Short mmCIF file of C-alpha atoms and ligand atoms in Angstrom, two decimals:
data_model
loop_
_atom_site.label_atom_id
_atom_site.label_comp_id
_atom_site.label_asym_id
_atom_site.label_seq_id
_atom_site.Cartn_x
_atom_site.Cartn_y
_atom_site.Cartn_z
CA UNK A 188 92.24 47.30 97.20
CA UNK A 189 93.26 50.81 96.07
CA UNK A 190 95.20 53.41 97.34
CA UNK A 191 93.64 56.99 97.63
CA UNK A 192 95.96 60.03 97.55
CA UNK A 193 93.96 63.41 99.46
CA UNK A 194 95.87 66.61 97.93
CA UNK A 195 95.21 68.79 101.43
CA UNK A 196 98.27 71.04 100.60
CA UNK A 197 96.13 74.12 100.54
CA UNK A 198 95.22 76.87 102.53
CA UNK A 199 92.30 79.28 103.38
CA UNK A 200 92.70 81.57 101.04
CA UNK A 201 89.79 81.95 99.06
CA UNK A 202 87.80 81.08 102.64
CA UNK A 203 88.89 84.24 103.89
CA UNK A 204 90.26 81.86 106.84
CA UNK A 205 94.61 82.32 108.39
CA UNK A 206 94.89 78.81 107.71
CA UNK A 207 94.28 75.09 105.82
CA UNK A 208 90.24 75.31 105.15
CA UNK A 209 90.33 71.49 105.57
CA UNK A 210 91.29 72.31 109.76
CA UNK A 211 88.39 74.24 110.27
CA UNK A 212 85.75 73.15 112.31
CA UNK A 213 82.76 71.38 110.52
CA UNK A 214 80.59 70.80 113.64
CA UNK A 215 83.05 69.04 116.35
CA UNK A 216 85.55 68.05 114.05
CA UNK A 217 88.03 69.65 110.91
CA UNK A 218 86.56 68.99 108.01
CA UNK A 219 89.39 66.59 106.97
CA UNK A 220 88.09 64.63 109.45
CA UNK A 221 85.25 63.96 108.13
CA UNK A 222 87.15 63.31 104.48
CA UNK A 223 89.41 60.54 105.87
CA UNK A 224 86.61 58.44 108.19
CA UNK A 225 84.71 58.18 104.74
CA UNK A 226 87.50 56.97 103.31
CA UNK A 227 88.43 55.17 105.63
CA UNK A 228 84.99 53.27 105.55
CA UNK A 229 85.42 52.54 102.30
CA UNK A 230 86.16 48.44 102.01
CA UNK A 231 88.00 48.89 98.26
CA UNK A 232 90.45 51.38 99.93
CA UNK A 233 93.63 49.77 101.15
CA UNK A 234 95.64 53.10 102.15
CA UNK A 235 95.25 56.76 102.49
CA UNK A 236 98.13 59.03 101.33
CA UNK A 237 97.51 62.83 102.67
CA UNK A 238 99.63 65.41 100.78
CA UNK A 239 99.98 68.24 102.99
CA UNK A 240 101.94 70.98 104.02
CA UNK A 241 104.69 70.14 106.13
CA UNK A 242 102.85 73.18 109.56
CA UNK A 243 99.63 71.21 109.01
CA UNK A 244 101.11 67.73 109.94
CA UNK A 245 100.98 67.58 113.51
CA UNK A 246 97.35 68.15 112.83
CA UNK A 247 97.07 65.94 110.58
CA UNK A 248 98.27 63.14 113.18
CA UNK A 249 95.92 64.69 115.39
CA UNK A 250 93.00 63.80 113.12
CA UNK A 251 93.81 60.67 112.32
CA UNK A 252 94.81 59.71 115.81
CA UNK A 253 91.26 60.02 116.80
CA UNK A 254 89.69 58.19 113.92
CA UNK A 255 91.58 55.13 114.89
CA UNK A 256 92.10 53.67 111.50
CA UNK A 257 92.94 50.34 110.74
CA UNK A 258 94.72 50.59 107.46
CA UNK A 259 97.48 52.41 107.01
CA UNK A 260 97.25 56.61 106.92
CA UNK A 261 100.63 58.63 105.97
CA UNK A 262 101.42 61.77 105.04
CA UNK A 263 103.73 63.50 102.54
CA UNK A 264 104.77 66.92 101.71
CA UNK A 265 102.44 68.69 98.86
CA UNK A 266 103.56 70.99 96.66
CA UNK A 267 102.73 75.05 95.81
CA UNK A 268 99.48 73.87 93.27
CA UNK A 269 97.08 71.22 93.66
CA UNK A 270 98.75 69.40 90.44
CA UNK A 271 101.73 69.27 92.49
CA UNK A 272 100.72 68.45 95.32
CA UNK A 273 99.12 65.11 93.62
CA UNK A 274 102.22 64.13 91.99
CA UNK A 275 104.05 64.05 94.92
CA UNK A 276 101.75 61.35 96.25
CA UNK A 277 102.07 59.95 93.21
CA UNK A 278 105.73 59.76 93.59
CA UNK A 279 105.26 58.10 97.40
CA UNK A 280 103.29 55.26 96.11
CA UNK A 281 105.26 52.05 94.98
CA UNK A 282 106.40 51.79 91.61
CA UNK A 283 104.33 48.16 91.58
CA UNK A 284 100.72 50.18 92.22
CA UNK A 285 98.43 49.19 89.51
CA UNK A 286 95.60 51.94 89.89
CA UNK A 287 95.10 55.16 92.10
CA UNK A 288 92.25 56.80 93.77
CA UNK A 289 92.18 60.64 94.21
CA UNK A 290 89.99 62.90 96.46
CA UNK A 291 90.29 66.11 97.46
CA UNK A 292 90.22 66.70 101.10
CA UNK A 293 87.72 69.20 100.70
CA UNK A 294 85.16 67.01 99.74
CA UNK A 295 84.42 66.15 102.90
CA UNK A 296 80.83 64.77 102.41
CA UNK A 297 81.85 62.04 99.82
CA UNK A 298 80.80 58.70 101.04
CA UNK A 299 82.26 55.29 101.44
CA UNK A 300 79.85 53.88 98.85
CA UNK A 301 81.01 56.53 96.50
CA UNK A 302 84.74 55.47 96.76
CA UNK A 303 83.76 52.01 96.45
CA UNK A 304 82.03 52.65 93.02
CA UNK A 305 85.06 54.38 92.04
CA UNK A 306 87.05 51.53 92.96
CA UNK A 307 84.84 49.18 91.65
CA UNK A 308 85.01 51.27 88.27
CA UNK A 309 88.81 50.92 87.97
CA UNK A 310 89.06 47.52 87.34
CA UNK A 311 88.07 47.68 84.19
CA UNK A 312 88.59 51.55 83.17
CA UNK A 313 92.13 53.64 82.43
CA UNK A 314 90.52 57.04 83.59
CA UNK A 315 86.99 57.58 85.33
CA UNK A 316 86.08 60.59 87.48
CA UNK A 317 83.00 60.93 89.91
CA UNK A 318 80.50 63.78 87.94
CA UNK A 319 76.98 64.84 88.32
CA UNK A 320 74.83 66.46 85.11
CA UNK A 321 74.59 70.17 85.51
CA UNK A 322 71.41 71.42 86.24
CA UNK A 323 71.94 75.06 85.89
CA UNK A 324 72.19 76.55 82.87
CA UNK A 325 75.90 77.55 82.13
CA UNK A 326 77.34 81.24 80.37
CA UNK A 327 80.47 81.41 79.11
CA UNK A 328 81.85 84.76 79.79
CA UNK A 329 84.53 87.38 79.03
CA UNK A 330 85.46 90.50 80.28
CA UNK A 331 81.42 90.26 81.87
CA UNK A 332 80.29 89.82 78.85
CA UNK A 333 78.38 86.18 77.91
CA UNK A 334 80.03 85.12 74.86
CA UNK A 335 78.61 81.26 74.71
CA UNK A 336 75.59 78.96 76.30
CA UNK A 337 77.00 75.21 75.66
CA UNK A 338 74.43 73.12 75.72
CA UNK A 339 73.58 71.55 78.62
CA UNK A 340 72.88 67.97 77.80
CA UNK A 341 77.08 67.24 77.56
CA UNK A 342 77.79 69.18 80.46
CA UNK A 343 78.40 67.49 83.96
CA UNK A 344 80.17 68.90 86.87
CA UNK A 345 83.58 67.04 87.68
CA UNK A 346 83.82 65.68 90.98
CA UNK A 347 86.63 64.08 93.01
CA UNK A 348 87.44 60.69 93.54
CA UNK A 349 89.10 60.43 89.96
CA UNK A 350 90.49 57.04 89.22
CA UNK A 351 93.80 56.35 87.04
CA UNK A 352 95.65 53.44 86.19
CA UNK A 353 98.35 54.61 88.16
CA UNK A 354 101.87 54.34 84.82
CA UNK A 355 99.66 56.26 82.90
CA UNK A 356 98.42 59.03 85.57
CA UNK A 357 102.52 59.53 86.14
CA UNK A 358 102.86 59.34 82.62
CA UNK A 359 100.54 62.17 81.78
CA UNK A 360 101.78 64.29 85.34
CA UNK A 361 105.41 64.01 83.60
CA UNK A 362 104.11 65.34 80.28
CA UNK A 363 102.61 68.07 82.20
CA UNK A 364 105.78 69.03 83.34
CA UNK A 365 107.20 68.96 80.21
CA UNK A 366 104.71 70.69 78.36
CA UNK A 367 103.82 73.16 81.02
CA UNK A 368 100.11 72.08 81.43
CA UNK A 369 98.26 73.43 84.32
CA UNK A 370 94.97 72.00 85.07
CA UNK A 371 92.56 71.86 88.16
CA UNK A 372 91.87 68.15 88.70
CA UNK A 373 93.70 64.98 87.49
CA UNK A 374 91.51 64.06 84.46
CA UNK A 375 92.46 66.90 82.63
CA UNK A 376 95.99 65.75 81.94
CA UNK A 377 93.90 62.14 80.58
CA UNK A 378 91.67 64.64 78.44
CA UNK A 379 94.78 66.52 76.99
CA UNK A 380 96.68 63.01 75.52
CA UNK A 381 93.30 62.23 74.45
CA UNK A 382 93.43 59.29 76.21
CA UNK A 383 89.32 58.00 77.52
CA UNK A 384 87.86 59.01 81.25
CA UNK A 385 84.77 57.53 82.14
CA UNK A 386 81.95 58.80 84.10
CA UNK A 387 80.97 57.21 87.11
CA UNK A 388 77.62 58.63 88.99
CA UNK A 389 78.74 61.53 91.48
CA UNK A 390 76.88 62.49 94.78
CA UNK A 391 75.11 65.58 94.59
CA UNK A 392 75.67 66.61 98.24
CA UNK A 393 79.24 65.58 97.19
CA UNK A 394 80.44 69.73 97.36
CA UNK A 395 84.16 71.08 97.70
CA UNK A 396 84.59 72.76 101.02
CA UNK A 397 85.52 76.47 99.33
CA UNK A 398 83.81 79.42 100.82
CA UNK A 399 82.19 79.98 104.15
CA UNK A 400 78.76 79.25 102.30
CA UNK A 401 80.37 75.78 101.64
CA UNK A 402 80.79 75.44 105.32
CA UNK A 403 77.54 76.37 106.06
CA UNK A 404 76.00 73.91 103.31
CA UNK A 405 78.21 70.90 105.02
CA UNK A 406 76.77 71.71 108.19
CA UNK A 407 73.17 71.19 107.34
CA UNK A 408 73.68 68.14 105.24
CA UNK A 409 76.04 66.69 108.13
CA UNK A 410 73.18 67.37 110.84
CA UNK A 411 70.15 66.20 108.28
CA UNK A 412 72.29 63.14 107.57
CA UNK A 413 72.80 62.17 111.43
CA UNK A 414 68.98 63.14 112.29
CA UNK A 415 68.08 60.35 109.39
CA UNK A 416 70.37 57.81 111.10
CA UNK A 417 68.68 55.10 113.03
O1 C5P B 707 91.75 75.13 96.44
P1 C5P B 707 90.93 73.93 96.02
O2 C5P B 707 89.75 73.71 96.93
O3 C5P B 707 90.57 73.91 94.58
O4 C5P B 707 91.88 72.68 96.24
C1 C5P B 707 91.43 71.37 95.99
C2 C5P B 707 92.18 70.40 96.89
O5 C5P B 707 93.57 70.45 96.57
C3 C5P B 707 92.04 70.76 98.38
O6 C5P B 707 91.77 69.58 99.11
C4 C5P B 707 93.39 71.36 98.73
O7 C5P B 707 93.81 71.11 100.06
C5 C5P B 707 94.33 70.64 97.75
N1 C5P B 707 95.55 71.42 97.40
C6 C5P B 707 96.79 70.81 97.55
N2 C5P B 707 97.93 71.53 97.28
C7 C5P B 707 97.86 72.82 96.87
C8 C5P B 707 96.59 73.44 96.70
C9 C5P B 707 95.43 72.70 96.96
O8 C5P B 707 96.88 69.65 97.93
N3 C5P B 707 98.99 73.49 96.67
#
């Protein structure tokens, strides 16, 4: 059993929306919702640490009130960035956790079998994060102008969960501190000490809740999934 630490510290910003994109609705339910009963599904997860913002949390009790869970679900204050925001449910774990799961809440279409693999994964892996090859062809750009094509057979896109044996994910958060490192997801900081990540097979219909095109996207994959349900 692992624990899984959702940064859901953010807010709506880049959604156009007045508040956290994870509380909007996604059908009949926030999209966090949706987040935590995967996770909650999962069998390898043993307890779900939200870091949020301290308005959001009688939401968040809201939410997990209705899911009924029957493992333990907390919540923690997050911090101004998402790197934050993920060490300070770092810092709420016990110093005796061996290994650490981390998902974005905004990923709400993840599924249990995907944190399982995950889990599965870190027994025998440092680092590992959830990716999927890129099928598009990718520009590097500057100032609008394309200045590189990398070649597509090393390029997947990163996914969350991320997996970390969880000394050495606090070890490389403190170095960030340090050294001033900013990065967008967790496997960055393992990249930057040079220390290995491993891939383990993403989702494709594993997307990050960010614009209202994301919502839209969730929607139809949420009602094509329950239509294919028995
Ligand atoms: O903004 P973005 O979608 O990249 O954020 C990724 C995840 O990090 C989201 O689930 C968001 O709630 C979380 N986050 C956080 N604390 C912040 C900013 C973002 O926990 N300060």
């Amino acid at each position: 059993m692992v624990p899984l630490l959702v940064p859901a510290a953010g807010s709506g910003r880049r959604m156009g929306a007045d508040r956290n994109k994870l509380l909007l609705p996604l059908g009949d339910r926030p999209v966090l919702h949706y987040t935590l009963a995967a996770a909650l599904a999962a069998t390898t997860i043993g307890e779900v640490v939200l870091m949020g913002q301290e308005k959001d949390f009688p939401a968040f009790a809201e939410i997990v009130e209705a899911l009924h869970p029957v493992k333990p679900v907390r919540w923690v204050v997050g911090g101004a960035t998402r790197q934050a925001s993920v060490y300070a449910g770092l810092m709420a774990l016990p110093a005796s956790t061996t290994g650490v799961l981390i998902h974005d809440g905004a990923r709400c279409l993840a599924t249990p079998a995907l944190f399982d693999r995950c889990a599965a994964a870190l027994a025998h892996r440092e680092g590992l994060v959830a990716a999927v090859p890129v099928k598009d062809t990718i520009k590097e750009v500057v100032n609008e102008k394309v200045v590189g094509t990398p070649p597509r057979d090393r390029l997947w896109a990163a996914q969350t969960p991320q997996g970390f044996a969880y000394a050495q994910i606090v070890a490389a958060h403190r170095q960030a501190l340090v050294e001033g490192w900013e990065v967008t997801d967790d496997a960055a900081l393992f990249e930057k000490l040079g220390w290995p990540v491993a891939i383990v097979p993403g989702e494709e219909t594993n997307l990050k809740i960010t614009t209202p095109q994301d919502l839209a996207i969730a929607r139809f994959l949420l009602q094509a999934h329950c239509q294919n349900q028995p």
